[in-house]
Coordinates of C-alpha atoms in Angstrom, one line a residue:
X1 CA 12.1 -14.9 -6.7
X2 CA 11.5 -11.3 -5.6
X3 CA 14.6 -11.5 -3.4
X4 CA 16.7 -12.4 -6.4
X5 CA 15.3 -9.6 -8.5
X6 CA 16.1 -7.1 -5.8
X7 CA 19.5 -8.6 -4.9
X8 CA 18.8 -9.4 -1.3
X9 CA 19.4 -12.6 0.6
X10 CA 17.1 -12.2 3.6
X11 CA 13.4 -11.4 3.6
X12 CA 13.6 -8.7 6.2
X13 CA 15.8 -6.6 3.8
X14 CA 13.3 -6.9 0.9
X15 CA 10.9 -4.0 1.8
X16 CA 13.7 -1.5 2.1
X17 CA 15.3 -2.6 -1.2
X18 CA 11.9 -2.6 -3.0
X19 CA 11.2 1.0 -1.8
X20 CA 14.6 2.2 -2.9
X21 CA 14.1 0.7 -6.4
X22 CA 10.5 2.0 -6.7
X23 CA 11.7 5.6 -5.9
X24 CA 14.6 5.4 -8.3
X25 CA 12.9 3.8 -11.3
X26 CA 9.5 2.3 -10.7
X27 CA 9.0 1.3 -14.3
X28 CA 12.1 -0.9 -14.6
X29 CA 11.6 -2.7 -11.3
X30 CA 7.9 -3.3 -11.9
X31 CA 8.6 -4.6 -15.4
X32 CA 11.1 -7.1 -13.9
X33 CA 8.6 -8.3 -11.3
X34 CA 5.9 -8.6 -13.9
X35 CA 8.1 -10.6 -16.3
X36 CA 8.9 -12.9 -13.4
X37 CA 5.2 -13.7 -13.1
X38 CA 4.9 -12.5 -9.6
X39 CA 1.7 -10.6 -10.1
X40 CA -1.7 -12.3 -9.6
X41 CA -4.3 -10.2 -11.5
X42 CA -3.8 -6.5 -10.6
X43 CA -1.4 -7.0 -7.6
X44 CA 1.6 -8.9 -6.3
X45 CA 0.4 -12.2 -4.9
X46 CA -0.8 -11.1 -1.5
X47 CA 0.0 -14.4 0.1
X48 CA 3.7 -13.6 -0.2
X49 CA 3.3 -10.5 2.0
X50 CA 1.1 -12.4 4.5
X51 CA 3.6 -15.2 4.8
X52 CA 6.9 -13.3 4.8
X53 CA 6.2 -9.7 6.0
X54 CA 3.0 -9.1 7.9
X55 CA 3.2 -8.5 11.6
X56 CA 0.2 -10.5 12.8
X57 CA 1.3 -10.5 16.4
X58 CA 2.1 -6.8 17.2
X59 CA 0.2 -4.9 14.4
X60 CA -2.5 -7.5 13.8
X61 CA -1.9 -7.4 10.1
X62 CA -4.0 -9.9 8.2
X63 CA -4.8 -10.6 4.6
X64 CA -8.2 -9.3 3.4
X65 CA -9.9 -12.1 1.4
X66 CA -10.6 -11.3 -2.3
X67 CA -14.3 -12.0 -1.8
X68 CA -14.5 -9.3 0.9
X69 CA -12.6 -6.9 -1.4
X70 CA -15.1 -7.5 -4.2
X71 CA -18.1 -6.9 -1.8
X72 CA -16.6 -3.6 -0.5
X73 CA -16.0 -2.5 -4.1
X74 CA -19.6 -3.2 -5.1
X75 CA -21.0 -1.3 -2.1
X76 CA -19.1 1.9 -3.0
X77 CA -20.4 4.6 -5.4
X78 CA -17.2 5.6 -7.2
X79 CA -15.6 9.0 -7.0
X80 CA -13.0 9.8 -4.3
X81 CA -11.7 7.2 -1.8
X82 CA -9.8 7.0 1.4
X83 CA -8.4 3.6 2.4
X84 CA -7.5 3.7 6.1
X85 CA -5.1 1.0 7.2
X86 CA -4.5 0.2 3.5
X87 CA -2.0 -2.6 4.1
X88 CA -0.7 -3.7 0.7
X89 CA -3.8 -2.3 -1.1
X90 CA -6.2 -5.3 -1.2
X91 CA -9.3 -3.2 -0.9
X92 CA -8.1 -0.4 -3.0
X93 CA -7.1 -2.5 -5.9
X94 CA -10.7 -3.5 -6.4
X95 CA -12.0 0.1 -6.5
X96 CA -9.4 1.6 -8.8
X97 CA -11.6 1.4 -11.8
X98 CA -14.2 3.5 -10.0
X99 CA -11.8 5.9 -8.3
X100 CA -11.3 9.5 -9.4
X101 CA -9.0 10.3 -6.5
X102 CA -7.6 7.9 -4.0
X103 CA -5.8 8.5 -0.7
X104 CA -4.3 5.6 1.3
X105 CA -3.1 5.6 4.8
X106 CA -0.9 2.9 6.3
X107 CA 1.3 2.7 9.3
X108 CA 3.5 -0.3 8.5
X109 CA 7.0 0.5 7.2
X110 CA 7.0 -3.1 5.7
X111 CA 3.7 -2.8 3.9
X112 CA 4.3 0.6 2.3
X113 CA 6.7 -0.6 -0.5
X114 CA 4.2 -3.4 -1.4
X115 CA 1.3 -1.0 -1.4
X116 CA 3.3 1.4 -3.7
X117 CA 4.2 -1.5 -6.0
X118 CA 0.6 -2.6 -6.3
X119 CA -0.7 0.9 -7.0
X120 CA 2.1 1.7 -9.5
X121 CA 1.5 -1.6 -11.3
X122 CA -2.1 -0.3 -11.9
X123 CA -0.8 3.1 -13.2
X124 CA -2.9 5.3 -10.9
X125 CA -2.7 8.7 -9.5
X126 CA -2.8 8.5 -5.7
X127 CA -1.4 9.7 -2.5
X128 CA 0.0 7.3 0.1
X129 CA 0.5 8.5 3.6
X130 CA 2.7 6.4 5.9
X131 CA 0.8 7.5 9.0
X132 CA -0.3 6.6 12.5
X133 CA -4.1 7.0 12.0
X134 CA -4.7 7.0 15.7
X135 CA -2.4 10.0 16.5
X136 CA -2.5 11.6 13.0
X137 CA 1.3 11.6 12.8
X138 CA 2.5 11.5 9.2
X139 CA 6.0 9.9 8.6
X140 CA 6.2 9.9 4.8
X141 CA 4.0 11.0 1.9
X142 CA 4.3 9.4 -1.6
X143 CA 2.6 10.7 -4.7
X144 CA 1.9 8.3 -7.6
X145 CA 1.5 9.9 -11.0
X146 CA 0.1 8.1 -14.1
X147 CA 2.7 7.5 -16.8
X148 CA 2.7 5.4 -20.0
X149 CA 2.6 2.0 -18.4
X150 CA 3.2 2.2 -14.6
X151 CA 2.9 5.1 -12.1
X152 CA 5.9 7.2 -11.2
X153 CA 6.4 7.3 -7.5
X154 CA 8.0 10.1 -5.6
X155 CA 8.3 11.1 -1.9
X156 CA 6.8 14.6 -1.4
X157 CA 7.1 16.8 1.7
X158 CA 4.1 19.1 1.5
X159 CA 0.6 17.8 0.6
X160 CA -2.7 18.8 2.2
X161 CA -3.3 16.1 4.7
X162 CA -6.9 17.0 5.1
X163 CA -9.1 15.9 2.2
X164 CA -12.7 15.3 1.6
X165 CA -13.7 12.0 0.1
X166 CA -17.0 10.3 -0.9
X167 CA -16.0 6.7 0.2
X168 CA -14.0 5.5 3.1
X169 CA -12.9 1.8 3.0
X170 CA -10.9 -0.1 5.6
X171 CA -10.1 -3.4 7.1
X172 CA -8.4 -2.1 10.3
X173 CA -6.5 -4.2 12.8
X174 CA -9.5 -4.7 15.1
X175 CA -7.7 -6.2 18.0
X176 CA -4.8 -3.8 18.2
X177 CA -4.6 -2.4 21.8
X178 CA -4.5 1.4 22.0
X179 CA -4.8 3.9 24.8
X180 CA -5.8 7.5 24.1
X181 CA -3.3 10.0 25.4
X182 CA -6.2 12.6 25.5
X183 CA -8.5 10.6 27.8

């Protein structure tokens, strides 16, 4: 159904088409996806991303179970958050009602559009960094701004990439192989 809404025939084209639509007019595309019944609670049904777009072999991307997301949310104190290796936002979705500020970092080019979609659907202010958290290299920065119903999304060039937060949440790819270049 999401492929039809975005006018693509193959799953691999979907993240690019979704990102383009979100940056052009997030409200219209989110409303179409909502009306199609593709959201489950506060987010797009995560099983879709897991099945069609996660890279379980190379990037070790895996779905964070809802029960774990709820436990993490209960353990945090509210205030500001940093979600490292945010994926499509599973952990963050459950802390949004407690978050004053939220920053999310994610490497996967495929996951970013779904992450932005889930955050914008919840009409939040946030910064999303497409970033290699191991090398600190930033590829893209997106700002979400609260609007009437859904967040507006825009790519920005210059945002302070150092920030202080009260809570750090993450479900990183534990088995991803990495060698430090500074060793």
